[in-house]
PDB file of C-alpha atoms in Angstrom:
ATOM      1  CA  UNK X 160      17.750  44.142 -57.746  1.00  0.00           C
ATOM      2  CA  UNK X 161      14.986  45.746 -55.711  1.00  0.00           C
ATOM      3  CA  UNK X 162      15.819  48.920 -53.797  1.00  0.00           C
ATOM      4  CA  UNK X 163      14.740  49.621 -50.252  1.00  0.00           C
ATOM      5  CA  UNK X 164      13.385  52.887 -51.642  1.00  0.00           C
ATOM      6  CA  UNK X 165      11.037  50.990 -53.942  1.00  0.00           C
ATOM      7  CA  UNK X 166       9.912  48.673 -51.164  1.00  0.00           C
ATOM      8  CA  UNK X 167       9.248  51.532 -48.748  1.00  0.00           C
ATOM      9  CA  UNK X 168       7.401  53.411 -51.474  1.00  0.00           C
ATOM     10  CA  UNK X 169       5.172  50.430 -52.294  1.00  0.00           C
ATOM     11  CA  UNK X 170       4.196  50.030 -48.649  1.00  0.00           C
ATOM     12  CA  UNK X 171       4.020  53.723 -47.786  1.00  0.00           C
ATOM     13  CA  UNK X 172       1.802  54.698 -50.705  1.00  0.00           C
ATOM     14  CA  UNK X 173      -0.909  52.301 -49.507  1.00  0.00           C
ATOM     15  CA  UNK X 174      -0.783  53.796 -46.012  1.00  0.00           C
ATOM     16  CA  UNK X 175      -1.223  57.274 -47.456  1.00  0.00           C
ATOM     17  CA  UNK X 176      -4.029  56.540 -49.878  1.00  0.00           C
ATOM     18  CA  UNK X 177      -7.660  56.694 -48.725  1.00  0.00           C
ATOM     19  CA  UNK X 178      -6.750  59.293 -46.102  1.00  0.00           C
ATOM     20  CA  UNK X 179      -7.980  62.562 -44.668  1.00  0.00           C
ATOM     21  CA  UNK X 180      -5.488  65.175 -43.490  1.00  0.00           C
ATOM     22  CA  UNK X 181      -5.238  68.782 -42.501  1.00  0.00           C
ATOM     23  CA  UNK X 182      -2.159  70.958 -42.488  1.00  0.00           C
ATOM     24  CA  UNK X 183      -1.178  72.188 -39.010  1.00  0.00           C
ATOM     25  CA  UNK X 184      -0.034  75.777 -38.720  1.00  0.00           C
ATOM     26  CA  UNK X 185       3.466  74.624 -37.763  1.00  0.00           C
ATOM     27  CA  UNK X 186       3.765  72.869 -41.132  1.00  0.00           C
ATOM     28  CA  UNK X 187       2.440  75.891 -43.005  1.00  0.00           C
ATOM     29  CA  UNK X 188       5.120  78.044 -41.387  1.00  0.00           C
ATOM     30  CA  UNK X 189       7.754  75.476 -42.329  1.00  0.00           C
ATOM     31  CA  UNK X 190       6.488  75.440 -45.908  1.00  0.00           C
ATOM     32  CA  UNK X 191       6.815  79.221 -46.126  1.00  0.00           C
ATOM     33  CA  UNK X 192      10.492  78.933 -45.214  1.00  0.00           C
ATOM     34  CA  UNK X 193      11.099  76.425 -47.989  1.00  0.00           C
ATOM     35  CA  UNK X 194       9.092  78.094 -50.748  1.00  0.00           C
ATOM     36  CA  UNK X 195       8.162  81.785 -50.634  1.00  0.00           C
ATOM     37  CA  UNK X 196       6.454  81.818 -54.038  1.00  0.00           C
ATOM     38  CA  UNK X 197       3.260  80.060 -52.897  1.00  0.00           C
ATOM     39  CA  UNK X 198       0.545  81.379 -50.615  1.00  0.00           C
ATOM     40  CA  UNK X 199       0.510  78.496 -48.144  1.00  0.00           C
ATOM     41  CA  UNK X 200      -1.940  80.259 -45.840  1.00  0.00           C
ATOM     42  CA  UNK X 201      -4.711  79.315 -48.266  1.00  0.00           C
ATOM     43  CA  UNK X 202      -4.333  75.687 -47.127  1.00  0.00           C
ATOM     44  CA  UNK X 203      -4.978  76.420 -43.456  1.00  0.00           C
ATOM     45  CA  UNK X 204      -8.193  75.207 -41.839  1.00  0.00           C
ATOM     46  CA  UNK X 205      -9.023  72.804 -44.670  1.00  0.00           C
ATOM     47  CA  UNK X 206      -9.279  69.016 -44.876  1.00  0.00           C
ATOM     48  CA  UNK X 207      -7.372  67.267 -47.646  1.00  0.00           C
ATOM     49  CA  UNK X 208      -8.725  63.962 -48.980  1.00  0.00           C
ATOM     50  CA  UNK X 209      -6.479  61.463 -50.743  1.00  0.00           C
ATOM     51  CA  UNK X 210      -8.636  58.926 -52.543  1.00  0.00           C
ATOM     52  CA  UNK X 211      -7.739  55.276 -52.934  1.00  0.00           C
ATOM     53  CA  UNK X 212      -6.519  55.931 -56.481  1.00  0.00           C
ATOM     54  CA  UNK X 213      -4.192  58.745 -55.339  1.00  0.00           C
ATOM     55  CA  UNK X 214      -6.362  61.654 -56.493  1.00  0.00           C
ATOM     56  CA  UNK X 215      -6.271  64.375 -53.843  1.00  0.00           C
ATOM     57  CA  UNK X 216      -8.193  67.588 -53.210  1.00  0.00           C
ATOM     58  CA  UNK X 217      -9.524  69.762 -50.413  1.00  0.00           C
ATOM     59  CA  UNK X 218     -13.004  68.850 -49.269  1.00  0.00           C
ATOM     60  CA  UNK X 219     -15.834  71.255 -49.895  1.00  0.00           C
ATOM     61  CA  UNK X 220     -19.085  71.374 -47.908  1.00  0.00           C
ATOM     62  CA  UNK X 221     -20.961  68.059 -48.025  1.00  0.00           C
ATOM     63  CA  UNK X 222     -18.157  66.326 -49.935  1.00  0.00           C
ATOM     64  CA  UNK X 223     -18.118  62.587 -49.100  1.00  0.00           C
ATOM     65  CA  UNK X 224     -15.099  61.312 -47.208  1.00  0.00           C
ATOM     66  CA  UNK X 225     -16.018  58.224 -45.182  1.00  0.00           C
ATOM     67  CA  UNK X 226     -16.582  56.132 -48.309  1.00  0.00           C
ATOM     68  CA  UNK X 227     -13.037  56.841 -49.455  1.00  0.00           C
ATOM     69  CA  UNK X 228     -11.411  56.242 -46.068  1.00  0.00           C
ATOM     70  CA  UNK X 229     -13.158  52.865 -45.779  1.00  0.00           C
ATOM     71  CA  UNK X 230     -11.046  51.710 -48.734  1.00  0.00           C
ATOM     72  CA  UNK X 231      -7.905  51.972 -46.619  1.00  0.00           C
ATOM     73  CA  UNK X 232      -8.399  48.526 -45.063  1.00  0.00           C
ATOM     74  CA  UNK X 233      -8.169  46.883 -48.504  1.00  0.00           C
ATOM     75  CA  UNK X 234      -4.966  48.787 -49.281  1.00  0.00           C
ATOM     76  CA  UNK X 235      -3.436  47.823 -45.939  1.00  0.00           C
ATOM     77  CA  UNK X 236      -4.338  44.179 -46.539  1.00  0.00           C
ATOM     78  CA  UNK X 237      -2.365  44.546 -49.764  1.00  0.00           C
ATOM     79  CA  UNK X 238       0.670  45.494 -47.670  1.00  0.00           C
ATOM     80  CA  UNK X 239       0.251  42.320 -45.602  1.00  0.00           C
ATOM     81  CA  UNK X 240       0.275  40.284 -48.814  1.00  0.00           C
ATOM     82  CA  UNK X 241       3.422  42.037 -50.031  1.00  0.00           C
ATOM     83  CA  UNK X 242       5.187  41.372 -46.728  1.00  0.00           C
ATOM     84  CA  UNK X 243       4.247  37.697 -46.903  1.00  0.00           C
ATOM     85  CA  UNK X 244       5.646  37.504 -50.442  1.00  0.00           C
ATOM     86  CA  UNK X 245       8.858  39.285 -49.463  1.00  0.00           C
ATOM     87  CA  UNK X 246       9.284  36.984 -46.467  1.00  0.00           C
ATOM     88  CA  UNK X 247       9.573  34.083 -48.910  1.00  0.00           C
ATOM     89  CA  UNK X 248      11.673  36.016 -51.413  1.00  0.00           C
ATOM     90  CA  UNK X 249      14.402  37.550 -49.255  1.00  0.00           C
ATOM     91  CA  UNK X 250      16.844  36.080 -46.762  1.00  0.00           C
ATOM     92  CA  UNK X 251      15.906  36.352 -43.099  1.00  0.00           C
ATOM     93  CA  UNK X 252      18.122  39.316 -42.230  1.00  0.00           C
ATOM     94  CA  UNK X 253      16.934  41.359 -45.206  1.00  0.00           C
ATOM     95  CA  UNK X 254      13.282  40.681 -44.501  1.00  0.00           C
ATOM     96  CA  UNK X 255      13.711  41.554 -40.822  1.00  0.00           C
ATOM     97  CA  UNK X 256      15.171  44.872 -41.893  1.00  0.00           C
ATOM     98  CA  UNK X 257      12.277  45.543 -44.296  1.00  0.00           C
ATOM     99  CA  UNK X 258       9.805  44.650 -41.551  1.00  0.00           C
ATOM    100  CA  UNK X 259      11.591  46.838 -39.002  1.00  0.00           C
ATOM    101  CA  UNK X 260      11.449  49.853 -41.314  1.00  0.00           C
ATOM    102  CA  UNK X 261       7.790  49.233 -42.112  1.00  0.00           C
ATOM    103  CA  UNK X 262       6.845  49.006 -38.438  1.00  0.00           C
ATOM    104  CA  UNK X 263       8.648  52.276 -37.729  1.00  0.00           C
ATOM    105  CA  UNK X 264       6.891  53.877 -40.685  1.00  0.00           C
ATOM    106  CA  UNK X 265       3.529  52.504 -39.592  1.00  0.00           C
ATOM    107  CA  UNK X 266       4.059  53.683 -36.028  1.00  0.00           C
ATOM    108  CA  UNK X 267       4.662  57.220 -37.279  1.00  0.00           C
ATOM    109  CA  UNK X 268       1.516  57.271 -39.384  1.00  0.00           C
ATOM    110  CA  UNK X 269      -0.562  55.773 -36.582  1.00  0.00           C
ATOM    111  CA  UNK X 270       0.609  58.399 -34.117  1.00  0.00           C
ATOM    112  CA  UNK X 271      -0.068  61.091 -36.710  1.00  0.00           C
ATOM    113  CA  UNK X 272      -3.572  59.751 -37.362  1.00  0.00           C
ATOM    114  CA  UNK X 273      -4.287  59.816 -33.632  1.00  0.00           C
ATOM    115  CA  UNK X 274      -3.009  63.408 -33.391  1.00  0.00           C
ATOM    116  CA  UNK X 275      -5.076  64.488 -36.415  1.00  0.00           C
ATOM    117  CA  UNK X 276      -8.208  62.926 -34.937  1.00  0.00           C
ATOM    118  CA  UNK X 277      -7.684  64.627 -31.588  1.00  0.00           C
ATOM    119  CA  UNK X 278      -6.973  68.079 -33.043  1.00  0.00           C
ATOM    120  CA  UNK X 279      -9.139  68.389 -36.133  1.00  0.00           C
ATOM    121  CA  UNK X 280     -11.846  70.413 -34.382  1.00  0.00           C
ATOM    122  CA  UNK X 281      -9.362  73.024 -33.186  1.00  0.00           C
ATOM    123  CA  UNK X 282      -7.887  73.504 -36.677  1.00  0.00           C
ATOM    124  CA  UNK X 283     -11.068  73.005 -38.735  1.00  0.00           C
ATOM    125  CA  UNK X 284     -13.839  74.339 -36.450  1.00  0.00           C
ATOM    126  CA  UNK X 285     -16.658  73.715 -38.936  1.00  0.00           C
ATOM    127  CA  UNK X 286     -15.674  70.116 -39.670  1.00  0.00           C
ATOM    128  CA  UNK X 287     -18.692  67.924 -40.459  1.00  0.00           C
ATOM    129  CA  UNK X 288     -19.634  64.850 -38.460  1.00  0.00           C
ATOM    130  CA  UNK X 289     -18.850  62.647 -41.461  1.00  0.00           C
ATOM    131  CA  UNK X 290     -15.356  64.055 -41.822  1.00  0.00           C
ATOM    132  CA  UNK X 291     -14.832  63.811 -38.079  1.00  0.00           C
ATOM    133  CA  UNK X 292     -15.862  60.161 -38.280  1.00  0.00           C
ATOM    134  CA  UNK X 293     -13.443  59.677 -41.165  1.00  0.00           C
ATOM    135  CA  UNK X 294     -10.534  60.799 -38.998  1.00  0.00           C
ATOM    136  CA  UNK X 295     -11.619  58.314 -36.338  1.00  0.00           C
ATOM    137  CA  UNK X 296     -11.988  55.512 -38.871  1.00  0.00           C
ATOM    138  CA  UNK X 297      -8.563  56.296 -40.299  1.00  0.00           C
ATOM    139  CA  UNK X 298      -6.879  55.913 -36.922  1.00  0.00           C
ATOM    140  CA  UNK X 299      -8.817  52.727 -36.098  1.00  0.00           C
ATOM    141  CA  UNK X 300      -7.798  51.109 -39.382  1.00  0.00           C
ATOM    142  CA  UNK X 301      -4.121  51.966 -38.961  1.00  0.00           C
ATOM    143  CA  UNK X 302      -4.045  50.727 -35.362  1.00  0.00           C
ATOM    144  CA  UNK X 303      -5.803  47.505 -36.350  1.00  0.00           C
ATOM    145  CA  UNK X 304      -3.326  47.014 -39.180  1.00  0.00           C
ATOM    146  CA  UNK X 305      -0.370  47.633 -36.871  1.00  0.00           C
ATOM    147  CA  UNK X 306      -1.614  44.939 -34.502  1.00  0.00           C
ATOM    148  CA  UNK X 307      -2.256  42.599 -37.430  1.00  0.00           C
ATOM    149  CA  UNK X 308       1.320  43.018 -38.665  1.00  0.00           C
ATOM    150  CA  UNK X 309       2.616  42.171 -35.198  1.00  0.00           C
ATOM    151  CA  UNK X 310       0.377  39.124 -34.922  1.00  0.00           C
ATOM    152  CA  UNK X 311       1.107  37.696 -38.351  1.00  0.00           C
ATOM    153  CA  UNK X 312       4.857  38.084 -38.133  1.00  0.00           C
ATOM    154  CA  UNK X 313       5.302  36.917 -34.537  1.00  0.00           C
ATOM    155  CA  UNK X 314       6.344  40.251 -33.064  1.00  0.00           C
ATOM    156  CA  UNK X 315       4.362  40.026 -29.833  1.00  0.00           C
ATOM    157  CA  UNK X 316       6.980  37.838 -28.200  1.00  0.00           C
ATOM    158  CA  UNK X 317       9.714  40.267 -29.245  1.00  0.00           C
ATOM    159  CA  UNK X 318       7.859  43.223 -27.728  1.00  0.00           C
ATOM    160  CA  UNK X 319       7.328  41.305 -24.469  1.00  0.00           C
ATOM    161  CA  UNK X 320      11.078  40.753 -24.274  1.00  0.00           C
ATOM    162  CA  UNK X 321      11.756  44.411 -25.005  1.00  0.00           C
ATOM    163  CA  UNK X 322       8.705  46.438 -23.879  1.00  0.00           C
ATOM    164  CA  UNK X 323      10.398  49.768 -24.581  1.00  0.00           C
ATOM    165  CA  UNK X 324      10.276  49.015 -28.318  1.00  0.00           C
ATOM    166  CA  UNK X 325       6.532  48.376 -28.381  1.00  0.00           C
ATOM    167  CA  UNK X 326       4.329  51.143 -29.846  1.00  0.00           C
ATOM    168  CA  UNK X 327       1.737  52.379 -27.348  1.00  0.00           C
ATOM    169  CA  UNK X 328      -1.537  53.431 -28.942  1.00  0.00           C
ATOM    170  CA  UNK X 329      -2.398  55.987 -26.271  1.00  0.00           C
ATOM    171  CA  UNK X 330       1.106  57.383 -25.857  1.00  0.00           C
ATOM    172  CA  UNK X 331       1.095  61.152 -26.232  1.00  0.00           C
ATOM    173  CA  UNK X 332       3.510  62.730 -28.680  1.00  0.00           C
ATOM    174  CA  UNK X 333       3.837  66.320 -29.795  1.00  0.00           C
ATOM    175  CA  UNK X 334       3.428  66.979 -33.522  1.00  0.00           C
ATOM    176  CA  UNK X 335       7.110  67.839 -34.177  1.00  0.00           C
ATOM    177  CA  UNK X 336       8.132  64.461 -32.746  1.00  0.00           C
ATOM    178  CA  UNK X 337       5.580  62.693 -34.933  1.00  0.00           C
ATOM    179  CA  UNK X 338       6.730  64.601 -38.004  1.00  0.00           C
ATOM    180  CA  UNK X 339      10.368  63.762 -37.299  1.00  0.00           C
ATOM    181  CA  UNK X 340       9.530  60.083 -36.939  1.00  0.00           C
ATOM    182  CA  UNK X 341       7.571  60.037 -40.198  1.00  0.00           C
ATOM    183  CA  UNK X 342      10.089  62.122 -42.098  1.00  0.00           C
ATOM    184  CA  UNK X 343      13.066  59.978 -41.133  1.00  0.00           C
ATOM    185  CA  UNK X 344      11.553  56.615 -41.870  1.00  0.00           C
ATOM    186  CA  UNK X 345       9.529  56.825 -45.076  1.00  0.00           C
ATOM    187  CA  UNK X 346      10.061  56.774 -48.813  1.00  0.00           C
ATOM    188  CA  UNK X 347      13.623  58.079 -48.741  1.00  0.00           C
ATOM    189  CA  UNK X 348      15.421  58.820 -51.971  1.00  0.00           C
ATOM    190  CA  UNK X 349      18.573  57.171 -53.259  1.00  0.00           C
ATOM    191  CA  UNK X 350      18.713  54.445 -50.658  1.00  0.00           C
ATOM    192  CA  UNK X 351      20.600  51.164 -50.407  1.00  0.00           C
ATOM    193  CA  UNK X 352      19.636  48.215 -52.578  1.00  0.00           C
ATOM    194  CA  UNK X 353      18.525  44.774 -51.446  1.00  0.00           C
ATOM    195  CA  UNK X 354      20.104  41.706 -53.037  1.00  0.00           C
ATOM    196  CA  UNK X 355      17.455  39.337 -54.362  1.00  0.00           C
ATOM    197  CA  UNK X 356      19.878  36.515 -55.048  1.00  0.00           C
ATOM    198  CA  UNK X 357      22.104  34.719 -52.555  1.00  0.00           C
ATOM    199  CA  UNK X 358      23.646  37.213 -50.149  1.00  0.00           C
ATOM    200  CA  UNK X 359      27.225  36.577 -48.978  1.00  0.00           C
ATOM    201  CA  UNK X 360      27.401  35.455 -45.388  1.00  0.00           C
ATOM    202  CA  UNK X 361      27.791  38.310 -42.948  1.00  0.00           C
ATOM    203  CA  UNK X 362      26.871  38.935 -39.365  1.00  0.00           C
ATOM    204  CA  UNK X 363      23.143  39.757 -39.409  1.00  0.00           C
ATOM    205  CA  UNK X 364      23.392  42.713 -37.051  1.00  0.00           C
ATOM    206  CA  UNK X 365      26.212  44.208 -39.135  1.00  0.00           C
ATOM    207  CA  UNK X 366      24.199  43.871 -42.356  1.00  0.00           C
ATOM    208  CA  UNK X 367      21.120  45.473 -40.848  1.00  0.00           C
ATOM    209  CA  UNK X 368      23.229  48.243 -39.321  1.00  0.00           C
ATOM    210  CA  UNK X 369      24.917  48.936 -42.668  1.00  0.00           C
ATOM    211  CA  UNK X 370      21.618  49.137 -44.583  1.00  0.00           C
ATOM    212  CA  UNK X 371      20.081  51.350 -41.926  1.00  0.00           C
ATOM    213  CA  UNK X 372      23.061  53.696 -41.966  1.00  0.00           C
ATOM    214  CA  UNK X 373      22.774  54.174 -45.733  1.00  0.00           C
ATOM    215  CA  UNK X 374      19.101  55.019 -45.527  1.00  0.00           C
ATOM    216  CA  UNK X 375      19.505  57.526 -42.711  1.00  0.00           C
ATOM    217  CA  UNK X 376      22.506  59.096 -44.433  1.00  0.00           C
ATOM    218  CA  UNK X 377      20.622  59.684 -47.681  1.00  0.00           C
ATOM    219  CA  UNK X 378      17.122  60.488 -46.367  1.00  0.00           C
ATOM    220  CA  UNK X 379      15.219  63.336 -48.034  1.00  0.00           C
ATOM    221  CA  UNK X 380      12.760  65.683 -46.470  1.00  0.00           C
ATOM    222  CA  UNK X 381       9.605  64.827 -48.446  1.00  0.00           C
ATOM    223  CA  UNK X 382       7.051  65.349 -45.683  1.00  0.00           C
ATOM    224  CA  UNK X 383       5.421  68.620 -46.706  1.00  0.00           C
ATOM    225  CA  UNK X 384       4.988  67.603 -50.327  1.00  0.00           C
ATOM    226  CA  UNK X 385       4.058  63.982 -49.814  1.00  0.00           C
ATOM    227  CA  UNK X 386       2.221  63.632 -46.531  1.00  0.00           C
ATOM    228  CA  UNK X 387       0.218  66.860 -46.519  1.00  0.00           C
ATOM    229  CA  UNK X 388      -0.043  67.549 -50.252  1.00  0.00           C
ATOM    230  CA  UNK X 389       1.573  70.975 -49.995  1.00  0.00           C
ATOM    231  CA  UNK X 390       2.926  71.643 -53.515  1.00  0.00           C
ATOM    232  CA  UNK X 391       6.577  72.430 -52.878  1.00  0.00           C
ATOM    233  CA  UNK X 392       7.393  70.988 -56.292  1.00  0.00           C
ATOM    234  CA  UNK X 393       9.391  67.980 -55.108  1.00  0.00           C
ATOM    235  CA  UNK X 394       6.974  65.087 -55.479  1.00  0.00           C
ATOM    236  CA  UNK X 395       3.338  64.137 -55.926  1.00  0.00           C
ATOM    237  CA  UNK X 396       1.093  61.290 -54.920  1.00  0.00           C
ATOM    238  CA  UNK X 397       0.927  58.850 -57.795  1.00  0.00           C
ATOM    239  CA  UNK X 398      -2.381  57.606 -59.127  1.00  0.00           C
TER     240      UNK X 398
END
């Protein structure tokens, strides 16, 4: 048995690694509400780097970042390989569900990367040109990967039939909406399991609906700890 949690974690961890982030003030205020024993203000106005091996730290002056972010494309290619393997391993309905959740997850991260790129100067006024370029590279890689996933798994035709479901790269979203999208769709704890062996026949839409309902019912709020590296004590990025 392989759990949806494990699958989402495998894919999500590669999206997160080789990343640059900063913590918006709205998230710092939210962190204060959840944990009043830590001085979260110390994390404001700083850029957090997550290396390709999971090591993470705040960048100091002249610290390299672009080299690390360039590794993201290799990690994302690894996700493509995993999806191809799972396409052969699971029944059609199960794989479609896995792919649906990954696309939603990827859309959230891509929107977030675009927002981070557009707002880094206002939050980190002294950001270096290299770090600024790293934010741009990060968004470009995620958007390229999103399009690659669509192309490889034949999703273009689906989006043409239902344009409202297609992610729009230049669509404007406020940060709370992005955070909600990311928080609801990624790396949730205690989720439903996926049957690796023969699955009893059942209407495909009912099976997908049932799996989705379990995930949404048991989703955890991991965003502060996991996405932005704020140590609330719940989880850490694995090496």
